[in-house]
Coordinates of C-alpha atoms and ligand atoms in Angstrom, one line a residue:
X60 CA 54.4 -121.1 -117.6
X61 CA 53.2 -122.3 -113.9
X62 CA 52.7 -125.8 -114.1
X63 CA 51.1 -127.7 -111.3
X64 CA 50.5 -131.4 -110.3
X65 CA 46.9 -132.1 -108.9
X66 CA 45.0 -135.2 -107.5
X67 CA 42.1 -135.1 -109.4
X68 CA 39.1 -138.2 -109.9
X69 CA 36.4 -136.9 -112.2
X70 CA 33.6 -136.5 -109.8
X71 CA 36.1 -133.6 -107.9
X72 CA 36.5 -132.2 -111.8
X73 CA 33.1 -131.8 -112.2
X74 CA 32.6 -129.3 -108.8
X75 CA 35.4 -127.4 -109.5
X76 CA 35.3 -124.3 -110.4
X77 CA 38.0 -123.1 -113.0
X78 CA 38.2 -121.5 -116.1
X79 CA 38.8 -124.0 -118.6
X80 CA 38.7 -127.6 -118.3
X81 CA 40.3 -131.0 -120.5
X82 CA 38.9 -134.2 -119.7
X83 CA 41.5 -136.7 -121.7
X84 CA 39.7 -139.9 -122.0
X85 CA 41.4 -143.2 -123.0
X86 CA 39.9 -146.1 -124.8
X87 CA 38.1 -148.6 -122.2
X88 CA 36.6 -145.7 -120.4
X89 CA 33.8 -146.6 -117.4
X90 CA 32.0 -144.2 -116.3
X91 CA 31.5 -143.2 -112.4
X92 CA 28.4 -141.5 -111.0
X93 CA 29.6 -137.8 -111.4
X94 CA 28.3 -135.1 -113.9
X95 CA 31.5 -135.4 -116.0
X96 CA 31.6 -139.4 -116.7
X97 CA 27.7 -138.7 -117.8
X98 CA 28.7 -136.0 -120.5
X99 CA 31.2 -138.0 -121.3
X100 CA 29.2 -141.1 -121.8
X101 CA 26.5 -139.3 -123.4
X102 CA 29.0 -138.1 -126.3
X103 CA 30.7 -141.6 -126.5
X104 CA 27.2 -143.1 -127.3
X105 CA 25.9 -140.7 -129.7
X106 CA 29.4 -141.0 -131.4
X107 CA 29.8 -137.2 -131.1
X108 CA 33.0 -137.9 -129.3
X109 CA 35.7 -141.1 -129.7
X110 CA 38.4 -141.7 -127.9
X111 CA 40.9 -142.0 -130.9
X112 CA 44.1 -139.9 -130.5
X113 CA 43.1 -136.5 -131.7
X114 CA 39.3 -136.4 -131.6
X115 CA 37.9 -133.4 -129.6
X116 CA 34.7 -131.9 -128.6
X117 CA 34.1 -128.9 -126.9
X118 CA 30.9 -128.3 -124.8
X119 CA 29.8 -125.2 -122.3
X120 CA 27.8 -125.3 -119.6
X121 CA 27.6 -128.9 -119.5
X122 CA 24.9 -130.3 -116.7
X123 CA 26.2 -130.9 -113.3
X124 CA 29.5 -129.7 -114.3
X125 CA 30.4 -126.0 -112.2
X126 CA 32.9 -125.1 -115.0
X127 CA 31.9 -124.2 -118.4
X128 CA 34.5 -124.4 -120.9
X129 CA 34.9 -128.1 -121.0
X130 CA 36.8 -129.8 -123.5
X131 CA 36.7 -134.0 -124.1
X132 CA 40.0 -135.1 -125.8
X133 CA 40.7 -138.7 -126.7
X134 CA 44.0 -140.5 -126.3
X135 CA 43.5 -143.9 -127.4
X136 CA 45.7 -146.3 -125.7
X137 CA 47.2 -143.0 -123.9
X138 CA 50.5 -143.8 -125.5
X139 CA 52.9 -140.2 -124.8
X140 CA 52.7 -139.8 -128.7
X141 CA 49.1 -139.7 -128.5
X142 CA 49.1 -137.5 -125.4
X143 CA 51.0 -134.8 -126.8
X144 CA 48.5 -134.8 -129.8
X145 CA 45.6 -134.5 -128.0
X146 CA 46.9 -132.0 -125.4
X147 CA 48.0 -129.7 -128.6
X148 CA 44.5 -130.1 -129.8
X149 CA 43.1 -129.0 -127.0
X150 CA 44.9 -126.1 -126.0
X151 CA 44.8 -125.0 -129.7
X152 CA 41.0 -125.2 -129.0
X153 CA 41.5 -122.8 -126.3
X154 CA 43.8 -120.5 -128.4
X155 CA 41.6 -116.9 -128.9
X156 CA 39.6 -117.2 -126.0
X157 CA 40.2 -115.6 -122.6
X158 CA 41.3 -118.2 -120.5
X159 CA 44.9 -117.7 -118.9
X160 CA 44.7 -120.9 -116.9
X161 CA 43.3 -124.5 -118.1
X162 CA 43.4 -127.8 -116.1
X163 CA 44.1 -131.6 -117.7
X164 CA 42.4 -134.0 -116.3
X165 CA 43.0 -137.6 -117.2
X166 CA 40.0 -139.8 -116.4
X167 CA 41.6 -142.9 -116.2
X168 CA 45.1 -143.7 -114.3
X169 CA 47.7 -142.9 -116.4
X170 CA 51.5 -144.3 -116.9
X171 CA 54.5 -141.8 -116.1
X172 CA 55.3 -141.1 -119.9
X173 CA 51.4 -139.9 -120.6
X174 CA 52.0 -137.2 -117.5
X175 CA 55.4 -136.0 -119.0
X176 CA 54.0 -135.5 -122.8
X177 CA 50.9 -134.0 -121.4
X178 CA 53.3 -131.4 -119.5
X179 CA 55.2 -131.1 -122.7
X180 CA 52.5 -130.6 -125.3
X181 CA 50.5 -127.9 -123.1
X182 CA 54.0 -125.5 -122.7
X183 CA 54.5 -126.0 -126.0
X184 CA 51.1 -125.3 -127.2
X185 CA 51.1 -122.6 -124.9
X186 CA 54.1 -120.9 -126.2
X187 CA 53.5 -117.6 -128.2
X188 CA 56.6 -115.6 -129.8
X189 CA 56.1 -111.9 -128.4
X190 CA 59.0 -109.9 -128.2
X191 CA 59.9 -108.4 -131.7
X192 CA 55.8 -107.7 -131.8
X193 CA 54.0 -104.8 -131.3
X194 CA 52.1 -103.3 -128.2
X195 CA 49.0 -105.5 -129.2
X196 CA 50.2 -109.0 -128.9
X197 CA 51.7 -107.7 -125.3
X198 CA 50.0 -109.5 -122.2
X199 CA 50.5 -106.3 -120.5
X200 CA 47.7 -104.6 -122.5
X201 CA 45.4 -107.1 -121.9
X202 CA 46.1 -109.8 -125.0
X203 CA 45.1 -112.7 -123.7
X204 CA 47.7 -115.8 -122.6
X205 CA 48.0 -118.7 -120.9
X206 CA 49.6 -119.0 -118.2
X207 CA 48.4 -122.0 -115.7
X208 CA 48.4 -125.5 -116.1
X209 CA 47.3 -127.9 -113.8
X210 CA 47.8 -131.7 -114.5
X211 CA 44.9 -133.6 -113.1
X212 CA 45.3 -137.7 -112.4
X213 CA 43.8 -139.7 -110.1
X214 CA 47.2 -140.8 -108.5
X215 CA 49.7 -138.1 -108.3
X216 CA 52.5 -139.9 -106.4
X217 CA 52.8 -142.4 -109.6
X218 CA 53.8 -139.4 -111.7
X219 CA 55.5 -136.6 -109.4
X220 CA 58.8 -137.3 -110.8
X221 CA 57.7 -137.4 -114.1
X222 CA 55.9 -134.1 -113.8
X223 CA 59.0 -132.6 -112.0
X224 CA 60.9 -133.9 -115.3
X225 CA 58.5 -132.3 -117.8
X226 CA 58.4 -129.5 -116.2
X227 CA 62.2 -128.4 -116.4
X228 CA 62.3 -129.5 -119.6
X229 CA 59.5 -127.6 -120.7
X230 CA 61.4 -124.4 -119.2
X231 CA 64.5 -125.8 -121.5
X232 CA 62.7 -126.5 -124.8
X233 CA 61.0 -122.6 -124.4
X234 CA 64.0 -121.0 -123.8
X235 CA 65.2 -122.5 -126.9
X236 CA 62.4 -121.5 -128.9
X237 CA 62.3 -118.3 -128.0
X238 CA 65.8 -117.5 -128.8
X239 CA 66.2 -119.1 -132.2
X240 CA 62.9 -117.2 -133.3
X241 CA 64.1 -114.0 -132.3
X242 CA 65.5 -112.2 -135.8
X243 CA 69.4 -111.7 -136.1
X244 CA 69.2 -108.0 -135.1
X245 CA 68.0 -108.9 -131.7
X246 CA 69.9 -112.4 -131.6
X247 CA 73.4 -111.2 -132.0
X248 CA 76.3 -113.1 -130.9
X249 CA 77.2 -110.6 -128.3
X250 CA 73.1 -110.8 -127.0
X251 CA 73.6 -114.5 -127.0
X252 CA 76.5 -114.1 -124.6
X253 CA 74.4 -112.4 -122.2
X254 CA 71.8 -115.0 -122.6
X255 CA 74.6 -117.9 -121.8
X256 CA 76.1 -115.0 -118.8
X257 CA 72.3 -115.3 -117.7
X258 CA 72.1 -118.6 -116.8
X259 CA 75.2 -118.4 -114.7
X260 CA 72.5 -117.2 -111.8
X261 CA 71.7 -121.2 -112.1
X262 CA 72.5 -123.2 -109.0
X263 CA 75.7 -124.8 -110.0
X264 CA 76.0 -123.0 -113.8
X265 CA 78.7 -121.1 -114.6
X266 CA 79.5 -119.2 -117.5
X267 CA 82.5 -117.6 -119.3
X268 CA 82.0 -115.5 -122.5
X269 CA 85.5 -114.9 -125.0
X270 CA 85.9 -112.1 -127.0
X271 CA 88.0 -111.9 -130.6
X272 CA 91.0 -111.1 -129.0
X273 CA 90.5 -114.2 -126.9
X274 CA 89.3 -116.2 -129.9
X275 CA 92.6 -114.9 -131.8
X276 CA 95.0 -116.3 -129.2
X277 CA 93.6 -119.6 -129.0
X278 CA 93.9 -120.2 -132.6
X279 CA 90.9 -120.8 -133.7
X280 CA 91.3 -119.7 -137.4
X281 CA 88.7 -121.2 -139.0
X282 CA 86.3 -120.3 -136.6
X283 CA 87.4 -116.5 -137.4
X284 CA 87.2 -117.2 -140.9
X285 CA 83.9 -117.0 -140.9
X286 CA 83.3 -113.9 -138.3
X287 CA 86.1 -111.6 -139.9
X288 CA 83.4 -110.8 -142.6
X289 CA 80.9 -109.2 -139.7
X290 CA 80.6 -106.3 -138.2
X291 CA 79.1 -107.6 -135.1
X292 CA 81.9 -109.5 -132.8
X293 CA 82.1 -113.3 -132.8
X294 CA 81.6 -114.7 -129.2
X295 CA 82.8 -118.1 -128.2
X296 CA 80.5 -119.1 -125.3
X297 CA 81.3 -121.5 -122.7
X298 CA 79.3 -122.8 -119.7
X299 CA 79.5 -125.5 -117.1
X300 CA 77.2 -127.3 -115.0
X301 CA 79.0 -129.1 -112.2
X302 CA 76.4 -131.3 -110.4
X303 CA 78.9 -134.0 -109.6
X304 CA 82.5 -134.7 -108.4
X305 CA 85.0 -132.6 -110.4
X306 CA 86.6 -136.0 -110.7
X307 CA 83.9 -137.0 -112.7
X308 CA 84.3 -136.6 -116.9
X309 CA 81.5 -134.2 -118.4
X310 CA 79.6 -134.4 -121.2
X311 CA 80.2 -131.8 -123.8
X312 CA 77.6 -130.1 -126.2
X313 CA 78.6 -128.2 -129.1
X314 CA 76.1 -125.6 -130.2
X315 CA 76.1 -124.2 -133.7
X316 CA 75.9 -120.4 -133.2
X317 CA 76.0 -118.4 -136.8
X318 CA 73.2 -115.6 -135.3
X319 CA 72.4 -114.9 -139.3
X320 CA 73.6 -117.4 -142.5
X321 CA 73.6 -115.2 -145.6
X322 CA 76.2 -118.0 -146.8
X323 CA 78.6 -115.1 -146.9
X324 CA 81.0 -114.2 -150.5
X325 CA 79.0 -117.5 -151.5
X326 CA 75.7 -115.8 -151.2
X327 CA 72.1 -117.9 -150.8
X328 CA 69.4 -116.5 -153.4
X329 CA 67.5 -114.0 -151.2
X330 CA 64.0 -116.1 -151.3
X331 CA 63.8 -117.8 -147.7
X332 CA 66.9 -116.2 -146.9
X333 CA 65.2 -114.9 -143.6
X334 CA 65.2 -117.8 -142.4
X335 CA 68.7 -118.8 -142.0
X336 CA 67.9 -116.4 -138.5
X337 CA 67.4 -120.1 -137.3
X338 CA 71.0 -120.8 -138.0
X339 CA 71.6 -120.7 -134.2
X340 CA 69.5 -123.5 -133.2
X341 CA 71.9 -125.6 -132.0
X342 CA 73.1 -122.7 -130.0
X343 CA 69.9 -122.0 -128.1
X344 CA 68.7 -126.0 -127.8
X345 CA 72.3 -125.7 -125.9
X346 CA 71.2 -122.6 -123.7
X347 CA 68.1 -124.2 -123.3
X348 CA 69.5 -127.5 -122.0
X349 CA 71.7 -125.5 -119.5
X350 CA 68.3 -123.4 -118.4
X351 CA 66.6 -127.1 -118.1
X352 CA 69.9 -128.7 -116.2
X353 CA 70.3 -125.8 -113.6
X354 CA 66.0 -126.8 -112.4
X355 CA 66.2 -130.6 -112.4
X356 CA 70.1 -130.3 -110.9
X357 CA 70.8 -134.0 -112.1
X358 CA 74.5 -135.8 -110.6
X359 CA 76.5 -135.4 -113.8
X360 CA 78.7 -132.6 -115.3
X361 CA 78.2 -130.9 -118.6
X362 CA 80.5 -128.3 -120.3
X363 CA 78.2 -126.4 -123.1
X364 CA 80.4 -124.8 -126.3
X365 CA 79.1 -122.0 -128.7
X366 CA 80.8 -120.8 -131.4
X367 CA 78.7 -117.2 -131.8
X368 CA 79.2 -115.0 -135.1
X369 CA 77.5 -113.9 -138.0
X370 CA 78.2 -115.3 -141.5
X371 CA 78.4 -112.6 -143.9
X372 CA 79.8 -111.1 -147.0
X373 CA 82.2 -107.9 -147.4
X374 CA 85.2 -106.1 -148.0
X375 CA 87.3 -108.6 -145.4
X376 CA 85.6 -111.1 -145.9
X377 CA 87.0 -114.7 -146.6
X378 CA 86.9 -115.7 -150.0
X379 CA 86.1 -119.1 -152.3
X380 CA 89.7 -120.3 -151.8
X381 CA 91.2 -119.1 -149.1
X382 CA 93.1 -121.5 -146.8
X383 CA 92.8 -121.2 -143.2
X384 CA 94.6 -122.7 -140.5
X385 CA 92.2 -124.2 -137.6
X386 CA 92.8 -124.4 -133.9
X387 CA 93.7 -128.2 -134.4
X388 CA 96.8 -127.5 -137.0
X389 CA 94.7 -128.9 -139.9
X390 CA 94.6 -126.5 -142.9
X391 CA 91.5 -126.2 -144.9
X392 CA 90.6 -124.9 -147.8
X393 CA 87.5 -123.0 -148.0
X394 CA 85.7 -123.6 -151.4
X395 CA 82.1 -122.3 -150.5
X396 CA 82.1 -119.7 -148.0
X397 CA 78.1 -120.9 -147.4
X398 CA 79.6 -124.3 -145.8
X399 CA 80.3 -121.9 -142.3
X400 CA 78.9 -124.3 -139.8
X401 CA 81.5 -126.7 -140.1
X402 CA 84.6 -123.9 -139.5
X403 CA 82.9 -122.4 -136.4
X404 CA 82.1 -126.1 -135.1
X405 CA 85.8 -127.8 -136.0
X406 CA 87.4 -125.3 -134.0
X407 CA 84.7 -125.9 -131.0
X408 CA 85.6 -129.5 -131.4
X409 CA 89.3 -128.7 -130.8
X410 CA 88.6 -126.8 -127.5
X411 CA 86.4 -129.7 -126.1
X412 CA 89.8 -131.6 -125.9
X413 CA 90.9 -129.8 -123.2
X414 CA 87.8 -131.1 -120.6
X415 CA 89.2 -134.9 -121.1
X416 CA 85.2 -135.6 -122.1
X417 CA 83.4 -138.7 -121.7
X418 CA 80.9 -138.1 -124.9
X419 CA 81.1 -134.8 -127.1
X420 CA 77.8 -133.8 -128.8
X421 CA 77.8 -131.2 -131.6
X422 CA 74.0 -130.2 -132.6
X423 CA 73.7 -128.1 -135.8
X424 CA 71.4 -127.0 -138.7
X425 CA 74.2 -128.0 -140.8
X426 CA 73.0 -129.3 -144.1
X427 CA 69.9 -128.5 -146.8
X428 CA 71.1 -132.1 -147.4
X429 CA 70.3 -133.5 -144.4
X430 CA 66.5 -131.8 -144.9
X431 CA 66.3 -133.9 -148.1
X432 CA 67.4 -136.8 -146.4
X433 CA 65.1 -136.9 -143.4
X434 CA 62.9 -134.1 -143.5
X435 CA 61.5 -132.8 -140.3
X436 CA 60.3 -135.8 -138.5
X437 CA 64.1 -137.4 -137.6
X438 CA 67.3 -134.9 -137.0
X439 CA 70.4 -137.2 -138.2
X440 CA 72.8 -138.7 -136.4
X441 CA 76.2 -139.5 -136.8
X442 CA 78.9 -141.3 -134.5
X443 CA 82.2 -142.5 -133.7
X444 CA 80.6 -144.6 -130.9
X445 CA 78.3 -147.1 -131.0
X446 CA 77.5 -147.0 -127.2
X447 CA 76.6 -143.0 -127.6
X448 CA 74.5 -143.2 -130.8
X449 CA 72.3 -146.1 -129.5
X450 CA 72.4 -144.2 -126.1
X451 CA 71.2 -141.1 -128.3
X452 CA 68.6 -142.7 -130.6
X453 CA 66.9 -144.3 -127.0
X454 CA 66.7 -141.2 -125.7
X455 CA 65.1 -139.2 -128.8
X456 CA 62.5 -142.5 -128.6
X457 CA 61.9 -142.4 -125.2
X458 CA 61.1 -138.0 -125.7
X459 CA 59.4 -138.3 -128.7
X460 CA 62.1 -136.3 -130.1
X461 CA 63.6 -138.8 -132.5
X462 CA 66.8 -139.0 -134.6
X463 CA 68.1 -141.6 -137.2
X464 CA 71.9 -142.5 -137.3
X465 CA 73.8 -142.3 -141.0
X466 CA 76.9 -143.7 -141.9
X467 CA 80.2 -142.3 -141.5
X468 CA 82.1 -145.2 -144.2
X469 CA 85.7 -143.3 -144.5
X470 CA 84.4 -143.8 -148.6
X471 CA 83.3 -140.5 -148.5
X472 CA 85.9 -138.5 -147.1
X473 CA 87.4 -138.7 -150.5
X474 CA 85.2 -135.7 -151.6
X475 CA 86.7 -133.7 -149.2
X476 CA 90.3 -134.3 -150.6
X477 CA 92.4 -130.8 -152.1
X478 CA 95.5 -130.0 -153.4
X479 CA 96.1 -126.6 -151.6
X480 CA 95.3 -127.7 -148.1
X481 CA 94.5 -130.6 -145.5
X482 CA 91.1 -131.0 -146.4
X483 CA 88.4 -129.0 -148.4
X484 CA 85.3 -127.5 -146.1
X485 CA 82.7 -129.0 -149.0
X486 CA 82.3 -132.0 -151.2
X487 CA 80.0 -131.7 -153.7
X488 CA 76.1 -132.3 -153.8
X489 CA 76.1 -136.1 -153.3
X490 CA 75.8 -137.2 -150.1
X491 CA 76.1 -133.7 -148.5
X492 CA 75.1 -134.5 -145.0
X493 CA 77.3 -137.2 -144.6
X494 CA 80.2 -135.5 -146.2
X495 CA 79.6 -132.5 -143.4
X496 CA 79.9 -135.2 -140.8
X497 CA 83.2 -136.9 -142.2
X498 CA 84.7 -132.9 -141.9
X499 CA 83.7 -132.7 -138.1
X500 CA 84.9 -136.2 -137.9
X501 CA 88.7 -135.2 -138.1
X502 CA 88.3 -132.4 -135.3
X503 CA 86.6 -135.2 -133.2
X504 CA 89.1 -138.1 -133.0
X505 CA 90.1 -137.4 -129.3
X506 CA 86.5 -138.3 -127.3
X507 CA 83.6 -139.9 -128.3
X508 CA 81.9 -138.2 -130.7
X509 CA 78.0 -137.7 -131.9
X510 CA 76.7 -135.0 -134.2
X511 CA 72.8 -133.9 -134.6
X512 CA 72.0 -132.5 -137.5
X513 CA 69.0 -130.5 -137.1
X514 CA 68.5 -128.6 -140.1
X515 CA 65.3 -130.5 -141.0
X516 CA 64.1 -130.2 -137.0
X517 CA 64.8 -127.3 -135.3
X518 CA 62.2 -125.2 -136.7
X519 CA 58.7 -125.2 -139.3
X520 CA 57.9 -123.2 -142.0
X521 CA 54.8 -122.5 -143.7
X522 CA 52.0 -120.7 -141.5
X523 CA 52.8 -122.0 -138.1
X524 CA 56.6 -120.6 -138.8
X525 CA 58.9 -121.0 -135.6
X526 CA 61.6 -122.7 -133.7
X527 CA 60.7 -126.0 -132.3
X528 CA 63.3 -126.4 -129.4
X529 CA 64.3 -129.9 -130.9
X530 CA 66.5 -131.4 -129.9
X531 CA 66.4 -129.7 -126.2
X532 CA 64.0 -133.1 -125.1
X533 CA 66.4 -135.8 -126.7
X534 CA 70.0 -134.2 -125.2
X535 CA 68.0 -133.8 -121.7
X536 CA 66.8 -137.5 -121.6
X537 CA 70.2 -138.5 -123.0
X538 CA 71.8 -136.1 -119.9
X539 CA 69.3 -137.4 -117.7
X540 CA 70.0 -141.5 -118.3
X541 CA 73.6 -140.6 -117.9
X542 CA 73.4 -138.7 -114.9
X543 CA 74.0 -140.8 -111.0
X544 CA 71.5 -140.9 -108.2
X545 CA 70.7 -137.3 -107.2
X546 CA 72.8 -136.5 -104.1
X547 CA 69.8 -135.9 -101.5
X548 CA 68.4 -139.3 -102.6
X549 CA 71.4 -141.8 -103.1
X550 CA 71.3 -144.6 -101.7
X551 CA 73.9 -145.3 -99.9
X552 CA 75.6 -148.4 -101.0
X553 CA 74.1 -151.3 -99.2
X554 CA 71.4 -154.0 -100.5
X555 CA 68.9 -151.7 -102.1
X556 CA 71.3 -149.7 -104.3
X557 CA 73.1 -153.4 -105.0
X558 CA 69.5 -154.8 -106.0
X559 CA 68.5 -152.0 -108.2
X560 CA 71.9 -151.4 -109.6
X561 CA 71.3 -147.3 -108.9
X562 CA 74.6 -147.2 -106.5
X563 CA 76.8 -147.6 -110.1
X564 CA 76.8 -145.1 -112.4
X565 CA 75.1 -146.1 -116.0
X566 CA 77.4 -144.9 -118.7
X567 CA 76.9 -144.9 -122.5
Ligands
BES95 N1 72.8 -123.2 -142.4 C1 73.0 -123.9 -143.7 C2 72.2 -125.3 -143.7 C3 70.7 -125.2 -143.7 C4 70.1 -125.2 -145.0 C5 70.0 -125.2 -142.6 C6 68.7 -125.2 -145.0 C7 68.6 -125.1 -142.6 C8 68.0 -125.2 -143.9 C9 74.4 -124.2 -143.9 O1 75.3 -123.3 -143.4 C10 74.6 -124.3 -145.4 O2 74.5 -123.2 -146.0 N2 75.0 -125.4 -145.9 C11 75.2 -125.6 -147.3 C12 76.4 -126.5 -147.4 C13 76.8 -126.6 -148.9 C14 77.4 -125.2 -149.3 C15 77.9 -127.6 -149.0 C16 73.9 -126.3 -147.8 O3 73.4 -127.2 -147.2 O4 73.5 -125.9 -148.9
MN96 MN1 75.7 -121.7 -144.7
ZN97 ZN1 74.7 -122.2 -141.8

């Protein structure tokens, strides 16, 4: 998608010639003397249009106004919530017809946030899943896509940075999308490699992809555990994003990378099974993150971790009962072969050690439990740190991408107790998303620690089936709070960095 920032008052709007216009009108609006505020006024009187978050109305040919397709969308108060609802609206609205670029135009001045959500909504809206479809749905034989978006306001130097913002992230959260919709047989771990190995052409990304063998010699048992019942290889994926002093501790995120969940020996019933394709969300909001970090190039380092296989069932592989060894010395006893996400990630967790990080994130669909807790409005949170969950929950807030934190009282690690081994890799029904957490816990106790899970959030079903690229916008703006003053604009010690307290890094 090409996004572009524009200066743009109304009565300019209206003489422009482009394919597809949105005029997003907040409540309080006063018209000026130009074709466009007299449509506009016209359908606020006759009460065909309102400026509540979500109405629409589409006109064409309007009076006065050179462009045809014009669509009014109302944002209320132009809070960013209300943004992104219009702005999906609207470019809904425009879904079908031919129009590859559209321009947003907000009529009124507009805060920073409102600029970033529009940005947001329209690549999201915009976002079509093509590859696995046939030669139809391909832009190259003419189906029609979007493809251009300018951002109107009437002050662009207000919301520049913003924009600039949005837009990596909107390159972030699509990358993600795209590569936990594609199906396991064109999402294998060894494909997701090459995605991570892509990246690597970043500015300051680099990328290092370990093979069995690899995975073998490090230890990581539990982790192969759950690959040896594959045929496709496990991958353990590891980038790095170095935009500050190697001095300086990174941030690590742990990405949950089973490729296909049939739950393995412990088989899921086959309904819906299809869509445990999605079991590599955390994986790609990690990939997605790194594609987002190498545009906006903020003054912090982050190490990315993805424990890649597939979790299936046959002749080799491991059984209800088994007792592995993990990289950490910790022996556990595998009573459902379906609880995978936890083996691949507790070995990840181990590894992190080694980069002396300031904050660890793991992000996974770990738990149906955690679905029944939360649904798909909140991922869940848990933490060792207060400091990084409250830094975490601002941040989802702040991106409209929002978590809620559950407990982690050392109560219910008493459902993961065994008499064959360390721990057990389940605990029973009650309180399952909590008990996955307490398992991660004791892999976690040298860092910081925070865990997403994004089972409920990551992706929709139903008719408008797909990956969502959550949580790509909350890690960003977490990333991005954390990060120092971009090297070309610190400033340079002295009274202004004093005053506004930029010259000292903000840690959480
Ligand atoms: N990938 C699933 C969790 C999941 C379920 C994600 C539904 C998205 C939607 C995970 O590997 C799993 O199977 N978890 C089990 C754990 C249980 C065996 C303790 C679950 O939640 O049922
Ligand atoms: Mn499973
Ligand atoms: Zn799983």
């Amino acid at each position: 998608m090409d996004f572009q920032l524009k200066s743009l008052r109304l009565a300019e709007a209206a003489a422009m010639s482009v394919p597809a216009l949105a005029v997003l009108v907040a409540d309080g609006f006063e018209p000026g003397n130009d074709a466009l505020s007299a449509l506009i006024g016209r359908a606020l009187g006759s009460g065909d249009f309102k400026t509540d978050a979500g109405a629409l109305l589409s006109s064409y040919g309007a009076q006065g106004v050179a462009v045809d397709r014009v669509v009014l969308l109302g944002i209320g108060d132009g809070a960013a919530h209300r943004v992104r609802k219009a702005v999906a609206a609207g470019v809904a609205a425009l879904k079908g017809s031919p129009t590859q670029s559209l321009t947003l135009c907000f009529a009124q001045p507009v805060d920073a946030a409102a600029v970033c959500a529009a940005t947001l909504a329209a690549g999201d809206a915009a976002y079509v899943y093509r590859t696995t479809k046939g030669k139809r749905d391909n832009p190259k034989n003419g189906a029609p896509r979007l493809t251009e978006v300018q951002i109107g306001v009437p002050n662009t130097a207000l919301a520049r940075e913003a924009f600039q913002r949005a837009v990596g992230m909107a390159a972030g959260v699509e990358l993600a999308r795209e590569w936990a919709n594609r199906p396991g047989n064109h999402a294998t771990p060894t494909q997701l490699g090459q995605a991570a190995q892509a990246l690597a052409k970043l500015p300051a990304v680099r990328c290092e992809v370990l093979g069995p063998r690899d995975i073998a010699k490090l230890g990581m048992g539990a982790f192969q555990a759950v690959a040896q019942g594959s045929r496709q290889e496990a991958r353990f994926i590891v980038l790095r994003y170095d935009g500050a002093a190697k001095s300086d501790a990174p941030v690590v995120l742990v990405g949950k990378g089973i490729t296909f969940d049939t739950g393995g020996i412990s088989l899921k019933p086959a309904p819906e099974m299809d869509e445990m394709k999605f079991d590599m969300s955390g994986a790609a909001s990690v990939l997605g993150v790194f594609r987002a970090l190498g545009e906006l190039k903020p003054a912090l380092n982050v190490v990315g971790l993805i424990p890649a296989c597939e979790n299936m069932p046959d002749g080799g592989a491991v059984k209800p009962g088994d007792v592995v060894t993990s990289m950490s010395g910790q022996t556990i006893e595998i009573l459902n072969t379906d609880a995978e996400g936890r083996l691949v990630l507790c070995d990840a967790l181990t590894y992190a050690e080694r980069f002396k990080p300031r904050a660890v994130i793991d992000i996974a669909t770990l738990t149906g439990a955690c679905v029944i807790a939360l649904g798909g409005v909140r991922s869940g949170l848990f933490a060792t740190d207060d400091t990084l969950a409250q830094a975490l929950v601002a941040a989802g807030e702040q991106a409209l991408d929002p978590c809620w934190r559950l407990p982690l009282d050392e109560d219910y690690a008493e459902a993961l107790k065994t008499n064959f081994a360390d721990v057990a890799n389940v605990g029973g029904r009650p309180g399952g998303a909590i008990t996955a957490a307490k398992f991660l816990q004791r892999f976690a106790s040298a860092f910081p620690w925070a865990h997403l899970d994004i089972a409920g959030t990551a992706w929709k079903g139903g008719s408008a089936k797909g990956a969502t690229g959550r949580p790509v916008g909350l890690l960003l703006q977490y990333l991005l709070d954390q990060a120092g003053p971009a090297p070309g604009r610190a400033p340079k010690g002295g009274k202004a960095a004093a005053k506004s307290g930029q010259g000292k890094r903000k840690r959480a």
